[in-house]
Amino acid sequence: MKPFTVSELMEVCRQYYPAGRTLDDHEHGASPEWHRFHSRWHEAMADRSRWLTLRGALEDAFPGNVVGDATAYTHDGGYRCSVQAIEPGDKADGVSLEVVGCVSLLAPLYFVYGTQHRYRGGRRENPAAAFFLEALPETLTSSASKVARAIESVFGYQPLPVQWASVPVAGVCLDHFEPAEATLFRALFTLEPALLP
C-alpha cells in the first residue's frame, strides 16, 4: 500500500467534515460531508467482523488484561480499543496505564497511543490524567507494539506517522471542535483521546 502524504490526508478529512462552518451554524449537521461521514459509520456497523476479530486477537495477545471497546460510535472517525497494560498498584488510590489502538474508518490507517488514569476510592477517574500521542512511556512500548502488530495483521493498515498527529486540518469543523482545533488525529480517529469508558 502506497503511503499517504499529509495533503492527501487533509483531502480525505475534507470529504467527511464540513469546511467553512462553525459549531453554531445550524446547517453544520446537514452538509454533504456529514452525510458521507454517517454513511461510512452505517457501513461499518453493518459489518463489524474485522473489528470483532481484532478485539479477539487482542484478548488472546493480552491474557489476563482488561481489553475494552473505547469507540464513540458514529461520533469519532474510527474504532478504538483499550488494553490495560499496567494495573494500578493500589486500586483505592493508584494509577493505571492503558494502550489504545485506533482504526480509522475514513482511510486505511491506524494509530496507537497511551493513557494514564488515576484511581481514587477504588474507581478509575475519567478523563485520563494524561494521554501520550507522541512519546509513549517506555513501560508501554512493548504493549503498544503488540497492539500495532494485531491491527496490521487483521486490517493490513499502515500507521499514521506520529509527527503528523497534531497537524492542523485547516478550515474543517469537527463535531464539537471549532475549525482551528481540527487535527489529523482528531479527524481520522477520535475527538476525545482522554475519554475511555
mmCIF file of C-alpha atoms in Angstrom:
data_model
loop_
_atom_site.group_PDB
_atom_site.id
_atom_site.type_symbol
_atom_site.label_atom_id
_atom_site.label_comp_id
_atom_site.label_asym_id
_atom_site.label_seq_id
_atom_site.Cartn_x
_atom_site.Cartn_y
_atom_site.Cartn_z
ATOM 1 C CA MET A 1 0.000 0.000 0.000
ATOM 2 C CA LYS A 2 1.399 3.386 -1.015
ATOM 3 C CA PRO A 3 1.918 5.727 1.959
ATOM 4 C CA PHE A 4 -0.297 8.801 2.187
ATOM 5 C CA THR A 5 1.011 12.343 2.106
ATOM 6 C CA VAL A 6 -0.220 14.991 4.560
ATOM 7 C CA SER A 7 -2.002 16.771 1.678
ATOM 8 C CA GLU A 8 -3.830 13.583 0.691
ATOM 9 C CA LEU A 9 -4.977 13.026 4.279
ATOM 10 C CA MET A 10 -6.243 16.589 4.508
ATOM 11 C CA GLU A 11 -8.296 15.941 1.371
ATOM 12 C CA VAL A 12 -9.690 12.765 2.950
ATOM 13 C CA CYS A 13 -10.738 14.774 6.009
ATOM 14 C CA ARG A 14 -12.406 17.404 3.832
ATOM 15 C CA GLN A 15 -14.563 14.669 2.265
ATOM 16 C CA TYR A 16 -16.050 13.805 5.687
ATOM 17 C CA TYR A 17 -16.070 17.070 7.647
ATOM 18 C CA PRO A 18 -17.632 20.356 6.532
ATOM 19 C CA ALA A 19 -15.392 23.317 5.820
ATOM 20 C CA GLY A 20 -16.157 26.964 6.346
ATOM 21 C CA ARG A 21 -18.688 26.341 9.123
ATOM 22 C CA THR A 22 -18.702 26.922 12.857
ATOM 23 C CA LEU A 23 -20.341 24.969 15.638
ATOM 24 C CA ASP A 24 -23.188 27.469 15.983
ATOM 25 C CA ASP A 25 -24.002 27.159 12.271
ATOM 26 C CA HIS A 26 -27.364 25.364 12.166
ATOM 27 C CA GLU A 27 -26.565 23.860 8.768
ATOM 28 C CA HIS A 28 -23.429 22.193 10.179
ATOM 29 C CA GLY A 29 -25.002 18.751 10.531
ATOM 30 C CA ALA A 30 -26.839 18.863 7.206
ATOM 31 C CA SER A 31 -23.758 19.159 4.998
ATOM 32 C CA PRO A 32 -22.896 16.565 2.324
ATOM 33 C CA GLU A 33 -19.672 15.870 4.248
ATOM 34 C CA TRP A 34 -21.575 14.882 7.385
ATOM 35 C CA HIS A 35 -23.855 12.670 5.322
ATOM 36 C CA ARG A 36 -20.777 10.893 3.914
ATOM 37 C CA PHE A 37 -19.356 10.548 7.443
ATOM 38 C CA HIS A 38 -22.538 8.968 8.796
ATOM 39 C CA SER A 39 -22.910 6.721 5.743
ATOM 40 C CA ARG A 40 -19.415 5.453 6.460
ATOM 41 C CA TRP A 41 -20.482 4.603 10.012
ATOM 42 C CA HIS A 42 -23.637 2.831 8.800
ATOM 43 C CA GLU A 43 -21.493 0.672 6.502
ATOM 44 C CA ALA A 44 -19.102 -0.092 9.358
ATOM 45 C CA MET A 45 -21.919 -1.033 11.723
ATOM 46 C CA ALA A 46 -23.404 -3.378 9.130
ATOM 47 C CA ASP A 47 -20.190 -5.418 9.064
ATOM 48 C CA ARG A 48 -18.064 -5.302 12.193
ATOM 49 C CA SER A 49 -16.384 -8.659 11.553
ATOM 50 C CA ARG A 50 -12.802 -7.371 11.254
ATOM 51 C CA TRP A 51 -13.260 -5.155 14.313
ATOM 52 C CA LEU A 52 -14.510 -8.092 16.362
ATOM 53 C CA THR A 53 -11.648 -10.236 15.021
ATOM 54 C CA LEU A 54 -9.186 -7.591 16.214
ATOM 55 C CA ARG A 55 -10.794 -7.476 19.649
ATOM 56 C CA GLY A 56 -10.485 -11.273 19.888
ATOM 57 C CA ALA A 57 -6.841 -11.146 18.742
ATOM 58 C CA LEU A 58 -6.060 -8.581 21.447
ATOM 59 C CA GLU A 59 -7.752 -10.678 24.126
ATOM 60 C CA ASP A 60 -5.548 -13.606 23.014
ATOM 61 C CA ALA A 61 -2.421 -11.407 22.935
ATOM 62 C CA PHE A 62 -3.098 -9.968 26.401
ATOM 63 C CA PRO A 63 -4.447 -12.830 28.519
ATOM 64 C CA GLY A 64 -5.492 -11.626 31.953
ATOM 65 C CA ASN A 65 -5.526 -7.955 30.894
ATOM 66 C CA VAL A 66 -8.704 -5.937 30.505
ATOM 67 C CA VAL A 67 -9.415 -5.305 26.790
ATOM 68 C CA GLY A 68 -12.261 -2.881 26.173
ATOM 69 C CA ASP A 69 -14.088 -1.197 23.323
ATOM 70 C CA ALA A 70 -13.447 2.544 23.620
ATOM 71 C CA THR A 71 -15.263 3.528 20.418
ATOM 72 C CA ALA A 72 -17.536 6.556 20.393
ATOM 73 C CA TYR A 73 -19.780 5.002 17.746
ATOM 74 C CA THR A 74 -20.985 7.365 14.980
ATOM 75 C CA HIS A 75 -19.139 10.216 16.710
ATOM 76 C CA ASP A 76 -15.443 9.527 16.049
ATOM 77 C CA GLY A 77 -13.534 8.877 12.828
ATOM 78 C CA GLY A 78 -12.987 5.236 13.690
ATOM 79 C CA TYR A 79 -12.895 2.400 16.176
ATOM 80 C CA ARG A 80 -10.858 2.408 19.398
ATOM 81 C CA CYS A 81 -9.934 -0.390 21.763
ATOM 82 C CA SER A 82 -8.010 -0.161 25.021
ATOM 83 C CA VAL A 83 -5.746 -2.623 26.802
ATOM 84 C CA GLN A 84 -4.935 -2.084 30.451
ATOM 85 C CA ALA A 85 -1.201 -2.677 30.186
ATOM 86 C CA ILE A 86 -0.317 -1.751 33.784
ATOM 87 C CA GLU A 87 -2.852 -2.176 36.558
ATOM 88 C CA PRO A 88 -2.885 0.254 39.460
ATOM 89 C CA GLY A 89 -0.751 -0.981 42.341
ATOM 90 C CA ASP A 90 -3.442 0.228 44.696
ATOM 91 C CA LYS A 91 -6.976 0.414 43.271
ATOM 92 C CA ALA A 92 -8.005 2.608 46.158
ATOM 93 C CA ASP A 93 -5.572 5.345 45.133
ATOM 94 C CA GLY A 94 -3.285 4.258 42.295
ATOM 95 C CA VAL A 95 -2.551 4.775 38.612
ATOM 96 C CA SER A 96 -3.124 2.567 35.563
ATOM 97 C CA LEU A 97 -1.574 2.805 32.110
ATOM 98 C CA GLU A 98 -3.507 1.771 29.029
ATOM 99 C CA VAL A 99 -2.631 1.336 25.376
ATOM 100 C CA VAL A 100 -5.299 2.480 22.929
ATOM 101 C CA GLY A 101 -5.430 1.190 19.358
ATOM 102 C CA CYS A 102 -7.354 3.288 16.819
ATOM 103 C CA VAL A 103 -8.522 2.115 13.387
ATOM 104 C CA SER A 104 -9.828 4.808 11.048
ATOM 105 C CA LEU A 105 -12.985 4.359 9.007
ATOM 106 C CA LEU A 106 -12.022 7.225 6.723
ATOM 107 C CA ALA A 107 -8.628 5.969 5.479
ATOM 108 C CA PRO A 108 -6.694 2.679 5.834
ATOM 109 C CA LEU A 109 -4.716 3.994 8.817
ATOM 110 C CA TYR A 110 -4.250 3.172 12.468
ATOM 111 C CA PHE A 111 -2.678 4.867 15.479
ATOM 112 C CA VAL A 112 -1.603 3.620 18.899
ATOM 113 C CA TYR A 113 -1.325 5.889 21.939
ATOM 114 C CA GLY A 114 -1.301 5.618 25.715
ATOM 115 C CA THR A 115 -3.300 6.938 28.654
ATOM 116 C CA GLN A 116 -2.708 7.258 32.376
ATOM 117 C CA HIS A 117 -5.734 7.043 34.672
ATOM 118 C CA ARG A 118 -5.879 7.755 38.391
ATOM 119 C CA TYR A 119 -7.825 5.542 40.753
ATOM 120 C CA ARG A 120 -9.453 7.146 43.770
ATOM 121 C CA GLY A 121 -11.577 5.239 46.221
ATOM 122 C CA GLY A 122 -11.408 2.164 44.006
ATOM 123 C CA ARG A 123 -12.798 3.949 40.919
ATOM 124 C CA ARG A 124 -10.962 4.934 37.769
ATOM 125 C CA GLU A 125 -11.242 8.654 37.050
ATOM 126 C CA ASN A 126 -12.224 9.775 33.579
ATOM 127 C CA PRO A 127 -10.955 11.563 31.540
ATOM 128 C CA ALA A 128 -7.395 10.280 31.756
ATOM 129 C CA ALA A 129 -4.989 12.307 33.866
ATOM 130 C CA ALA A 130 -2.633 12.225 30.857
ATOM 131 C CA PHE A 131 -2.526 10.822 27.349
ATOM 132 C CA PHE A 132 0.518 10.218 25.197
ATOM 133 C CA LEU A 133 0.207 10.723 21.449
ATOM 134 C CA GLU A 134 3.775 11.483 20.503
ATOM 135 C CA ALA A 135 6.013 9.759 23.046
ATOM 136 C CA LEU A 136 4.793 6.716 24.945
ATOM 137 C CA PRO A 137 6.204 5.934 28.373
ATOM 138 C CA GLU A 138 8.845 3.235 27.989
ATOM 139 C CA THR A 139 6.720 0.851 30.072
ATOM 140 C CA LEU A 140 4.067 0.905 27.317
ATOM 141 C CA THR A 141 6.225 0.372 24.224
ATOM 142 C CA SER A 142 6.076 -3.435 24.249
ATOM 143 C CA SER A 143 2.280 -3.468 24.660
ATOM 144 C CA ALA A 144 1.906 -0.758 22.010
ATOM 145 C CA SER A 145 3.950 -2.859 19.557
ATOM 146 C CA LYS A 146 1.681 -5.860 20.204
ATOM 147 C CA VAL A 147 -1.423 -3.765 19.562
ATOM 148 C CA ALA A 148 0.098 -2.355 16.350
ATOM 149 C CA ARG A 149 1.012 -5.839 15.081
ATOM 150 C CA ALA A 150 -2.524 -7.097 15.775
ATOM 151 C CA ILE A 151 -4.076 -4.175 13.854
ATOM 152 C CA GLU A 152 -1.718 -4.680 10.914
ATOM 153 C CA SER A 153 -2.434 -8.413 10.888
ATOM 154 C CA VAL A 154 -6.228 -8.048 10.916
ATOM 155 C CA PHE A 155 -6.690 -4.864 8.863
ATOM 156 C CA GLY A 156 -3.481 -4.542 6.839
ATOM 157 C CA TYR A 157 -3.492 -0.802 7.566
ATOM 158 C CA GLN A 158 -0.479 1.478 7.891
ATOM 159 C CA PRO A 159 0.232 3.725 10.888
ATOM 160 C CA LEU A 160 -0.332 7.457 10.822
ATOM 161 C CA PRO A 161 3.162 8.865 11.432
ATOM 162 C CA VAL A 162 3.354 10.156 14.998
ATOM 163 C CA GLN A 163 4.664 13.541 13.863
ATOM 164 C CA TRP A 164 1.516 14.039 11.775
ATOM 165 C CA ALA A 165 -0.973 13.525 14.628
ATOM 166 C CA SER A 166 -1.118 17.196 15.598
ATOM 167 C CA VAL A 167 -1.025 18.590 12.046
ATOM 168 C CA PRO A 168 -3.956 21.031 11.711
ATOM 169 C CA VAL A 169 -6.599 20.408 9.064
ATOM 170 C CA ALA A 170 -7.359 23.982 8.132
ATOM 171 C CA GLY A 171 -10.969 25.069 7.945
ATOM 172 C CA VAL A 172 -12.789 21.826 8.781
ATOM 173 C CA CYS A 173 -15.241 21.662 11.644
ATOM 174 C CA LEU A 174 -15.274 18.506 13.731
ATOM 175 C CA ASP A 175 -18.298 17.568 15.820
ATOM 176 C CA HIS A 176 -17.645 19.809 18.837
ATOM 177 C CA PHE A 177 -14.381 21.497 17.965
ATOM 178 C CA GLU A 178 -14.003 24.794 16.205
ATOM 179 C CA PRO A 179 -12.122 24.675 12.881
ATOM 180 C CA ALA A 180 -8.899 25.978 14.443
ATOM 181 C CA GLU A 181 -8.768 22.880 16.697
ATOM 182 C CA ALA A 182 -9.097 20.204 13.987
ATOM 183 C CA THR A 183 -6.048 17.930 13.634
ATOM 184 C CA LEU A 184 -5.375 14.837 11.550
ATOM 185 C CA PHE A 185 -5.526 12.658 14.674
ATOM 186 C CA ARG A 186 -8.871 14.058 15.858
ATOM 187 C CA ALA A 187 -10.422 13.877 12.389
ATOM 188 C CA LEU A 188 -9.224 10.388 11.488
ATOM 189 C CA PHE A 189 -9.517 8.657 14.865
ATOM 190 C CA THR A 190 -11.107 10.269 17.919
ATOM 191 C CA LEU A 191 -12.200 13.654 19.160
ATOM 192 C CA GLU A 192 -11.530 12.821 22.818
ATOM 193 C CA PRO A 193 -8.420 10.650 23.302
ATOM 194 C CA ALA A 194 -8.520 11.097 27.088
ATOM 195 C CA LEU A 195 -12.064 9.712 27.430
ATOM 196 C CA LEU A 196 -12.239 5.938 27.748
ATOM 197 C CA PRO A 197 -15.322 4.095 29.006
#
